[in-house]
Short mmCIF file of C-alpha atoms and ligand atoms in Angstrom, two decimals:
data_model
loop_
_atom_site.label_atom_id
_atom_site.label_comp_id
_atom_site.label_asym_id
_atom_site.label_seq_id
_atom_site.Cartn_x
_atom_site.Cartn_y
_atom_site.Cartn_z
CA MET A 30 -44.54 -96.83 -62.03
CA THR A 31 -44.42 -93.96 -64.54
CA LEU A 32 -47.32 -94.07 -67.01
CA HIS A 33 -46.71 -90.70 -68.64
CA ARG A 34 -43.83 -88.29 -69.06
CA ALA A 35 -44.45 -84.93 -67.33
CA GLY A 36 -43.11 -81.67 -68.71
CA ILE A 37 -43.55 -77.89 -68.65
CA LEU A 38 -46.23 -76.78 -71.13
CA GLY A 39 -46.11 -73.03 -70.44
CA THR A 40 -44.59 -70.43 -68.10
CA GLY A 41 -45.77 -67.06 -66.76
CA SER A 42 -44.81 -64.45 -64.18
CA ALA A 43 -46.04 -61.23 -62.62
CA VAL A 44 -44.27 -58.62 -60.46
CA PRO A 45 -45.47 -55.37 -58.86
CA GLU A 46 -44.84 -52.09 -60.68
CA THR A 47 -43.41 -50.24 -57.68
CA ILE A 48 -39.63 -50.33 -57.48
CA LEU A 49 -37.74 -50.07 -54.19
CA SER A 50 -34.16 -49.15 -55.12
CA ASN A 51 -30.98 -49.38 -53.06
CA GLN A 52 -31.04 -45.57 -52.95
CA ASP A 53 -34.53 -45.70 -51.42
CA LEU A 54 -33.20 -48.11 -48.76
CA GLU A 55 -30.30 -45.75 -48.01
CA ASN A 56 -32.97 -43.35 -46.73
CA MET A 57 -34.64 -46.02 -44.58
CA VAL A 58 -31.76 -47.83 -42.81
CA GLU A 59 -28.00 -47.38 -42.38
CA THR A 60 -26.80 -48.95 -45.61
CA THR A 61 -25.30 -48.05 -48.97
CA ASP A 62 -25.94 -49.00 -52.57
CA GLU A 63 -22.28 -50.07 -52.73
CA TRP A 64 -22.67 -52.47 -49.75
CA ILE A 65 -25.85 -54.02 -51.11
CA VAL A 66 -24.55 -54.49 -54.67
CA SER A 67 -21.15 -55.85 -53.62
CA ARG A 68 -22.53 -58.22 -50.92
CA THR A 69 -25.68 -59.41 -52.73
CA GLY A 70 -25.85 -58.31 -56.39
CA ILE A 71 -29.24 -56.65 -55.74
CA ARG A 72 -29.93 -53.18 -57.21
CA GLU A 73 -33.70 -52.97 -56.81
CA ARG A 74 -36.74 -55.04 -55.88
CA ARG A 75 -40.50 -54.83 -56.53
CA ILE A 76 -42.96 -54.11 -53.72
CA ALA A 77 -46.72 -54.76 -53.78
CA LYS A 78 -49.10 -51.91 -52.96
CA PRO A 79 -51.09 -51.89 -49.71
CA GLY A 80 -54.30 -53.85 -50.21
CA GLU A 81 -52.74 -56.21 -52.74
CA ALA A 82 -52.24 -59.87 -51.84
CA THR A 83 -50.09 -62.81 -52.90
CA SER A 84 -53.09 -64.27 -54.78
CA ASP A 85 -53.23 -61.18 -57.05
CA TYR A 86 -49.78 -61.87 -58.46
CA ALA A 87 -50.22 -65.66 -58.32
CA ALA A 88 -53.38 -65.41 -60.45
CA SER A 89 -51.72 -63.08 -63.01
CA ALA A 90 -48.70 -65.37 -63.35
CA ALA A 91 -51.03 -68.38 -63.68
CA GLU A 92 -53.10 -66.69 -66.41
CA ARG A 93 -49.91 -66.03 -68.39
CA ALA A 94 -48.71 -69.63 -67.96
CA LEU A 95 -52.11 -70.93 -69.11
CA ALA A 96 -52.02 -68.68 -72.19
CA ALA A 97 -48.48 -69.84 -73.01
CA ALA A 98 -49.60 -73.47 -72.68
CA GLY A 99 -52.68 -72.82 -74.84
CA LEU A 100 -54.98 -74.17 -72.14
CA SER A 101 -58.12 -72.79 -70.54
CA ALA A 102 -58.62 -72.69 -66.77
CA ASP A 103 -61.19 -75.50 -66.85
CA GLU A 104 -58.54 -77.88 -68.23
CA ILE A 105 -56.54 -77.58 -64.98
CA GLU A 106 -57.16 -80.39 -62.48
CA LEU A 107 -54.91 -79.29 -59.63
CA ILE A 108 -53.50 -75.94 -58.47
CA LEU A 109 -50.47 -75.99 -56.16
CA CYS A 110 -49.38 -72.67 -54.71
CA ALA A 111 -45.97 -72.60 -53.02
CA THR A 112 -45.89 -69.66 -50.63
CA ILE A 113 -44.81 -68.58 -47.15
CA THR A 114 -46.87 -65.39 -47.40
CA PRO A 115 -50.40 -66.68 -48.02
CA ASP A 116 -53.21 -64.10 -48.21
CA MET A 117 -54.46 -65.47 -44.87
CA LEU A 118 -53.43 -68.33 -42.54
CA PHE A 119 -56.29 -70.18 -44.19
CA PRO A 120 -57.98 -70.82 -46.59
CA ALA A 121 -55.19 -71.74 -48.97
CA THR A 122 -54.11 -69.04 -51.41
CA ALA A 123 -54.40 -71.74 -54.11
CA CYS A 124 -58.17 -71.79 -53.49
CA ILE A 125 -58.39 -68.00 -53.93
CA VAL A 126 -56.47 -68.37 -57.21
CA GLN A 127 -58.77 -71.24 -58.26
CA ASP A 128 -61.78 -68.95 -57.89
CA ARG A 129 -60.05 -66.04 -59.63
CA LEU A 130 -59.12 -68.20 -62.63
CA GLY A 131 -62.50 -69.94 -62.79
CA ALA A 132 -60.69 -73.28 -62.66
CA THR A 133 -63.90 -75.09 -61.74
CA LYS A 134 -62.49 -78.62 -62.14
CA ALA A 135 -59.38 -78.10 -60.04
CA ALA A 136 -58.41 -79.23 -56.55
CA ALA A 137 -56.23 -76.63 -54.86
CA TYR A 138 -53.80 -76.44 -51.96
CA ASP A 139 -50.75 -74.55 -50.72
CA LEU A 140 -47.31 -75.91 -50.11
CA SER A 141 -44.81 -74.47 -47.64
CA ALA A 142 -41.13 -74.99 -48.39
CA ALA A 143 -40.01 -71.33 -48.45
CA CYS A 144 -37.65 -70.56 -51.32
CA THR A 145 -37.56 -74.25 -52.36
CA GLY A 146 -41.37 -74.27 -52.60
CA PHE A 147 -41.53 -74.07 -56.38
CA ILE A 148 -39.22 -77.09 -56.82
CA TYR A 149 -41.25 -79.07 -54.25
CA GLY A 150 -44.43 -78.07 -56.13
CA LEU A 151 -42.93 -79.08 -59.46
CA ALA A 152 -42.01 -82.51 -58.05
CA THR A 153 -45.52 -82.98 -56.64
CA ALA A 154 -47.16 -81.95 -59.93
CA SER A 155 -44.83 -84.17 -61.88
CA ALA A 156 -45.74 -87.20 -59.73
CA PHE A 157 -49.48 -86.55 -60.25
CA VAL A 158 -49.02 -86.30 -64.03
CA GLU A 159 -46.66 -89.28 -64.30
CA SER A 160 -49.05 -91.50 -62.34
CA GLY A 161 -51.95 -90.57 -64.64
CA MET A 162 -53.99 -89.09 -61.78
CA TYR A 163 -54.08 -85.61 -63.35
CA LYS A 164 -53.38 -84.37 -66.89
CA ASN A 165 -52.68 -80.69 -66.27
CA VAL A 166 -51.41 -79.18 -63.02
CA LEU A 167 -50.71 -75.52 -62.34
CA VAL A 168 -47.68 -74.92 -60.13
CA ILE A 169 -47.31 -71.40 -58.74
CA GLY A 170 -44.50 -69.93 -56.64
CA ALA A 171 -45.72 -66.65 -55.15
CA ASP A 172 -44.56 -64.50 -52.27
CA LEU A 173 -44.98 -60.95 -51.07
CA VAL A 174 -41.92 -61.16 -48.85
CA SER A 175 -42.22 -57.42 -48.14
CA ARG A 176 -45.18 -58.33 -45.90
CA ILE A 177 -42.93 -60.22 -43.46
CA THR A 178 -39.83 -58.03 -43.83
CA ASP A 179 -38.69 -55.72 -41.06
CA TYR A 180 -37.76 -52.43 -42.76
CA THR A 181 -35.82 -51.37 -39.67
CA ASP A 182 -33.46 -54.37 -39.93
CA ARG A 183 -30.76 -53.60 -42.49
CA ALA A 184 -29.44 -57.17 -42.42
CA THR A 185 -32.64 -58.54 -44.01
CA CYS A 186 -34.66 -55.68 -45.53
CA VAL A 187 -32.24 -55.14 -48.40
CA LEU A 188 -32.61 -58.74 -49.57
CA PHE A 189 -36.27 -59.36 -50.34
CA GLY A 190 -38.91 -58.47 -52.93
CA ASP A 191 -42.36 -59.48 -54.18
CA GLY A 192 -43.59 -61.44 -57.20
CA ALA A 193 -45.02 -64.65 -58.63
CA GLY A 194 -44.17 -67.21 -61.28
CA ALA A 195 -46.13 -70.18 -62.59
CA VAL A 196 -45.87 -73.17 -64.90
CA VAL A 197 -48.37 -75.64 -66.30
CA VAL A 198 -47.17 -79.22 -65.91
CA GLY A 199 -48.73 -81.74 -68.28
CA ARG A 200 -48.03 -84.77 -70.48
CA VAL A 201 -45.19 -84.51 -73.00
CA SER A 202 -43.50 -86.96 -75.39
CA GLU A 203 -40.88 -89.42 -74.09
CA ASP A 204 -37.92 -87.49 -75.53
CA LYS A 205 -38.42 -84.46 -73.26
CA GLY A 206 -39.87 -83.36 -69.95
CA ILE A 207 -38.89 -83.48 -66.31
CA LEU A 208 -36.09 -86.03 -66.05
CA ALA A 209 -35.19 -86.13 -62.35
CA PHE A 210 -35.51 -84.42 -58.98
CA ASP A 211 -33.48 -84.12 -55.83
CA LEU A 212 -35.34 -82.92 -52.73
CA GLY A 213 -34.15 -82.66 -49.15
CA SER A 214 -34.69 -81.09 -45.75
CA ASP A 215 -32.92 -80.49 -42.43
CA GLY A 216 -35.30 -79.19 -39.78
CA SER A 217 -32.46 -78.80 -37.28
CA GLY A 218 -31.75 -75.53 -39.10
CA ALA A 219 -35.35 -74.27 -38.78
CA LYS A 220 -34.28 -71.26 -36.74
CA ASN A 221 -31.78 -70.01 -39.30
CA LEU A 222 -34.69 -68.60 -41.30
CA TYR A 223 -38.06 -68.15 -39.65
CA VAL A 224 -40.90 -65.90 -38.52
CA PRO A 225 -41.21 -66.35 -34.72
CA ALA A 226 -44.86 -65.35 -34.17
CA GLY A 227 -48.27 -65.58 -35.79
CA GLY A 228 -48.47 -69.37 -35.71
CA SER A 229 -49.71 -71.85 -33.09
CA LEU A 230 -46.53 -71.55 -31.00
CA ASN A 231 -46.70 -67.76 -30.53
CA PRO A 232 -50.13 -66.55 -31.63
CA ALA A 233 -50.35 -62.86 -32.48
CA THR A 234 -50.70 -60.58 -29.45
CA SER A 235 -49.97 -56.90 -28.99
CA GLU A 236 -46.66 -57.98 -27.35
CA THR A 237 -45.57 -60.09 -30.34
CA VAL A 238 -46.33 -57.17 -32.64
CA GLU A 239 -44.45 -54.75 -30.38
CA GLN A 240 -41.44 -57.08 -30.37
CA ARG A 241 -41.54 -57.28 -34.19
CA LEU A 242 -41.86 -61.06 -34.05
CA HIS A 243 -43.96 -61.24 -37.24
CA PHE A 244 -40.96 -60.50 -39.41
CA ILE A 245 -38.25 -62.75 -40.89
CA ARG A 246 -35.34 -63.64 -38.62
CA MET A 247 -32.27 -64.91 -40.39
CA GLY A 248 -28.82 -66.20 -39.50
CA GLY A 249 -27.18 -64.69 -42.61
CA ARG A 250 -23.72 -66.27 -42.45
CA ASP A 251 -24.95 -69.78 -41.57
CA THR A 252 -27.60 -69.58 -44.30
CA PHE A 253 -24.97 -68.49 -46.80
CA LYS A 254 -22.73 -71.48 -46.05
CA PHE A 255 -25.65 -73.92 -46.08
CA ALA A 256 -26.93 -72.44 -49.36
CA VAL A 257 -23.68 -72.90 -51.28
CA LYS A 258 -23.35 -76.55 -50.18
CA ALA A 259 -27.04 -77.38 -50.66
CA MET A 260 -27.31 -75.81 -54.13
CA SER A 261 -24.15 -77.39 -55.49
CA SER A 262 -24.80 -80.89 -54.15
CA SER A 263 -28.51 -80.87 -54.98
CA MET A 264 -27.93 -79.88 -58.60
CA GLU A 265 -25.21 -82.52 -58.91
CA ARG A 266 -27.55 -85.22 -57.59
CA ALA A 267 -30.42 -84.21 -59.92
CA ILE A 268 -28.09 -84.16 -62.94
CA ALA A 269 -26.68 -87.60 -62.02
CA SER A 270 -30.17 -89.10 -61.45
CA ALA A 271 -31.18 -87.87 -64.90
CA GLY A 272 -28.24 -89.89 -66.29
CA LEU A 273 -26.53 -86.68 -67.43
CA SER A 274 -23.24 -84.96 -66.68
CA LEU A 275 -22.54 -81.31 -65.94
CA SER A 276 -21.46 -80.64 -69.54
CA ASP A 277 -24.95 -81.67 -70.74
CA VAL A 278 -26.52 -78.75 -68.85
CA ASP A 279 -27.43 -75.86 -71.17
CA VAL A 280 -29.05 -73.53 -68.62
CA LEU A 281 -29.11 -73.28 -64.82
CA VAL A 282 -32.02 -71.43 -63.19
CA PRO A 283 -30.99 -70.98 -59.54
CA HIS A 284 -32.92 -69.47 -56.65
CA GLN A 285 -31.97 -65.79 -56.58
CA ALA A 286 -30.96 -65.11 -52.95
CA ASN A 287 -27.49 -63.65 -53.36
CA VAL A 288 -25.32 -63.50 -56.49
CA ARG A 289 -22.33 -64.58 -54.39
CA ILE A 290 -24.15 -67.78 -53.39
CA ILE A 291 -24.87 -68.52 -57.08
CA GLU A 292 -21.24 -67.80 -58.07
CA ALA A 293 -19.85 -69.94 -55.23
CA ALA A 294 -22.17 -72.87 -56.06
CA CYS A 295 -21.14 -72.69 -59.72
CA GLU A 296 -17.47 -72.53 -58.81
CA ARG A 297 -17.88 -75.62 -56.59
CA THR A 298 -19.55 -77.64 -59.35
CA GLY A 299 -17.54 -76.24 -62.27
CA LEU A 300 -20.59 -74.92 -64.14
CA PRO A 301 -19.68 -71.86 -66.26
CA LEU A 302 -21.52 -68.69 -65.19
CA ASP A 303 -22.55 -67.89 -68.77
CA LYS A 304 -25.02 -70.78 -68.51
CA VAL A 305 -26.70 -69.27 -65.46
CA ILE A 306 -29.85 -67.12 -65.45
CA ILE A 307 -29.38 -64.21 -63.03
CA ASN A 308 -32.04 -61.52 -62.50
CA ILE A 309 -31.48 -60.85 -58.78
CA ASP A 310 -30.32 -57.30 -59.63
CA LYS A 311 -33.93 -56.44 -60.63
CA TYR A 312 -36.02 -58.37 -58.10
CA GLY A 313 -33.96 -59.37 -55.04
CA ASN A 314 -35.03 -62.57 -53.31
CA THR A 315 -38.70 -63.25 -54.08
CA SER A 316 -38.69 -66.58 -52.19
CA ALA A 317 -40.85 -69.25 -53.92
CA ALA A 318 -41.33 -66.93 -56.92
CA SER A 319 -37.67 -66.47 -57.78
CA ILE A 320 -37.08 -69.65 -59.84
CA PRO A 321 -40.34 -69.51 -61.87
CA ILE A 322 -39.89 -65.76 -62.58
CA ALA A 323 -36.31 -66.38 -63.82
CA LEU A 324 -37.48 -69.43 -65.80
CA ASP A 325 -40.29 -67.46 -67.45
CA GLU A 326 -38.02 -64.55 -68.35
CA ALA A 327 -35.42 -66.96 -69.79
CA VAL A 328 -38.05 -68.76 -71.90
CA ARG A 329 -39.61 -65.51 -73.17
CA SER A 330 -36.28 -63.85 -73.97
CA GLY A 331 -35.07 -66.90 -75.91
CA ARG A 332 -32.27 -67.78 -73.42
CA ILE A 333 -33.85 -71.25 -73.13
CA HIS A 334 -34.41 -73.11 -76.40
CA PRO A 335 -36.58 -76.14 -77.11
CA SER A 336 -34.71 -79.37 -76.17
CA ASP A 337 -32.25 -77.52 -73.90
CA VAL A 338 -31.37 -79.27 -70.66
CA CYS A 339 -32.37 -76.86 -67.92
CA VAL A 340 -31.62 -77.40 -64.24
CA CYS A 341 -33.59 -75.48 -61.61
CA VAL A 342 -32.11 -75.44 -58.11
CA GLY A 343 -33.13 -73.80 -54.85
CA PHE A 344 -32.72 -73.72 -51.08
CA GLY A 345 -34.63 -72.03 -48.31
CA GLY A 346 -36.26 -72.03 -44.92
CA GLY A 347 -37.02 -75.38 -43.35
CA LEU A 348 -34.21 -75.81 -44.08
CA THR A 349 -35.04 -77.24 -47.48
CA TRP A 350 -33.34 -77.69 -50.83
CA GLY A 351 -34.19 -79.15 -54.21
CA ALA A 352 -33.26 -79.40 -57.87
CA ALA A 353 -34.99 -80.49 -61.06
CA ALA A 354 -33.38 -81.55 -64.35
CA ILE A 355 -35.68 -80.82 -67.30
CA ARG A 356 -35.43 -81.25 -71.06
CA MET A 357 -37.48 -78.28 -72.28
N1 ACO B 413 -25.77 -52.45 -45.06
C1 ACO B 413 -24.59 -52.20 -44.50
N2 ACO B 413 -24.01 -53.06 -43.62
C2 ACO B 413 -24.68 -54.19 -43.33
C3 ACO B 413 -25.93 -54.49 -43.89
C4 ACO B 413 -26.48 -53.56 -44.79
N3 ACO B 413 -27.67 -53.76 -45.39
N4 ACO B 413 -26.35 -55.69 -43.42
C5 ACO B 413 -25.40 -56.14 -42.59
N5 ACO B 413 -24.38 -55.23 -42.53
C6 ACO B 413 -23.16 -55.29 -41.75
C7 ACO B 413 -23.25 -56.24 -40.59
O1 ACO B 413 -23.82 -55.61 -39.48
C8 ACO B 413 -21.78 -56.59 -40.37
O2 ACO B 413 -21.20 -55.57 -39.62
P1 ACO B 413 -20.16 -55.94 -38.46
O3 ACO B 413 -19.02 -56.63 -39.15
O4 ACO B 413 -19.82 -54.61 -37.89
O5 ACO B 413 -20.91 -56.86 -37.53
C9 ACO B 413 -21.18 -56.53 -41.76
O6 ACO B 413 -22.13 -55.81 -42.58
C10 ACO B 413 -20.94 -57.88 -42.38
O7 ACO B 413 -22.07 -58.70 -42.16
P2 ACO B 413 -22.11 -60.16 -42.68
O8 ACO B 413 -23.39 -60.81 -42.18
O9 ACO B 413 -20.83 -60.89 -42.43
O10 ACO B 413 -22.20 -59.92 -44.24
P3 ACO B 413 -22.19 -61.01 -45.36
O11 ACO B 413 -21.08 -60.76 -46.29
O12 ACO B 413 -22.35 -62.39 -44.80
O13 ACO B 413 -23.56 -60.65 -46.11
C11 ACO B 413 -25.81 -61.40 -46.25
C12 ACO B 413 -24.77 -60.68 -45.41
C13 ACO B 413 -25.96 -60.64 -47.56
C14 ACO B 413 -27.12 -61.42 -45.50
C15 ACO B 413 -25.31 -62.84 -46.53
O14 ACO B 413 -24.91 -63.44 -45.35
C16 ACO B 413 -26.35 -63.70 -47.20
O15 ACO B 413 -26.72 -63.47 -48.34
N6 ACO B 413 -26.80 -64.76 -46.51
C17 ACO B 413 -27.79 -65.66 -47.07
C18 ACO B 413 -29.13 -65.03 -47.07
C19 ACO B 413 -30.09 -65.92 -47.78
O16 ACO B 413 -29.74 -66.58 -48.73
N7 ACO B 413 -31.29 -65.99 -47.31
C20 ACO B 413 -32.15 -66.93 -47.97
C21 ACO B 413 -33.46 -66.63 -47.65
S1 ACO B 413 -34.31 -67.91 -48.46
C22 ACO B 413 -35.83 -68.12 -47.73
O17 ACO B 413 -36.22 -69.22 -47.50
C23 ACO B 413 -36.65 -66.89 -47.38
#
């Protein structure tokens, strides 16, 4: 039973200063700016400095979301950090962020759903708020994908970047808020997007490092096909469960993996591209951070207005997918 309506009270994001351009990559692997732009839409991405960690950007994004919501850290009761590049295998990066923020009344844990992680986190936060268990929940999507990217593999290294985005989820009035979700998974596709070693199956050894097994492996073409289908059908299901139709959608905030995936998903559903937030040219694929960074930029630049119907949609490793329909 829903006791309260959950909504987004504030957004924030943080990205590294250092830019890795397509021209830089031309000097690292056999590729061209023309290939990268025409196949992916990416022109540059941000890369964290050595010594920095996912929690650094997660905490900065969270501080900005708290400020936008007008809340202090001790008003947060739960911190969820969606990431596939935690600072360490454990403890959870969410706990490191909890300490950094001084969120002394918050429980904290990480959530692993790759690029769909932010949507999964939003759904979890929303359920906690709707049930009355927590009033204010911080949801962070943060990844330093550069840390698991093989910069000798041209098929993957041109795609990814680093960053973090965050939202505060709390109680809102009945006429707005998070209206519906669609979440799904298909573990039979686990090996289309994965890091082979460093877990319990293949613990780190000098051999696994030598064989570069701590980096992302990806079946690019299969992932592309899956992504177009998953994004279009997931957004359609979320819109229908909210009791809305496609023409009610004011803004789409999709996961930024490849501009061609976004264009193909929009063509399939019939959503005009001028309603879509695209910033992949600046950041590449930042995994769990991509949707909350795009959402934050759209809110701050005035692309999203109060009362707009905004749909966030993503897909990623797992395989996983998810969409949220929100009245802002
Ligand atoms: N520069 C130049 N040539 C390249 C590069 C590069 N960076 N990368 C691959 N190529 C070559 C390939 O070797 C291939 O050459 P060949 O025909 O001689 O074999 C050719 O370009 C075409 O390769 P394709 O894989 O068919 O290229 P495609 O148009 O499919 O684009 C891409 C590849 C961009 C990876 C695309 O498949 C894609 O975006 N897939 C989805 C990726 C994705 O969304 N990942 C999500 C990650 S989400 C998460 O959870 C982390």
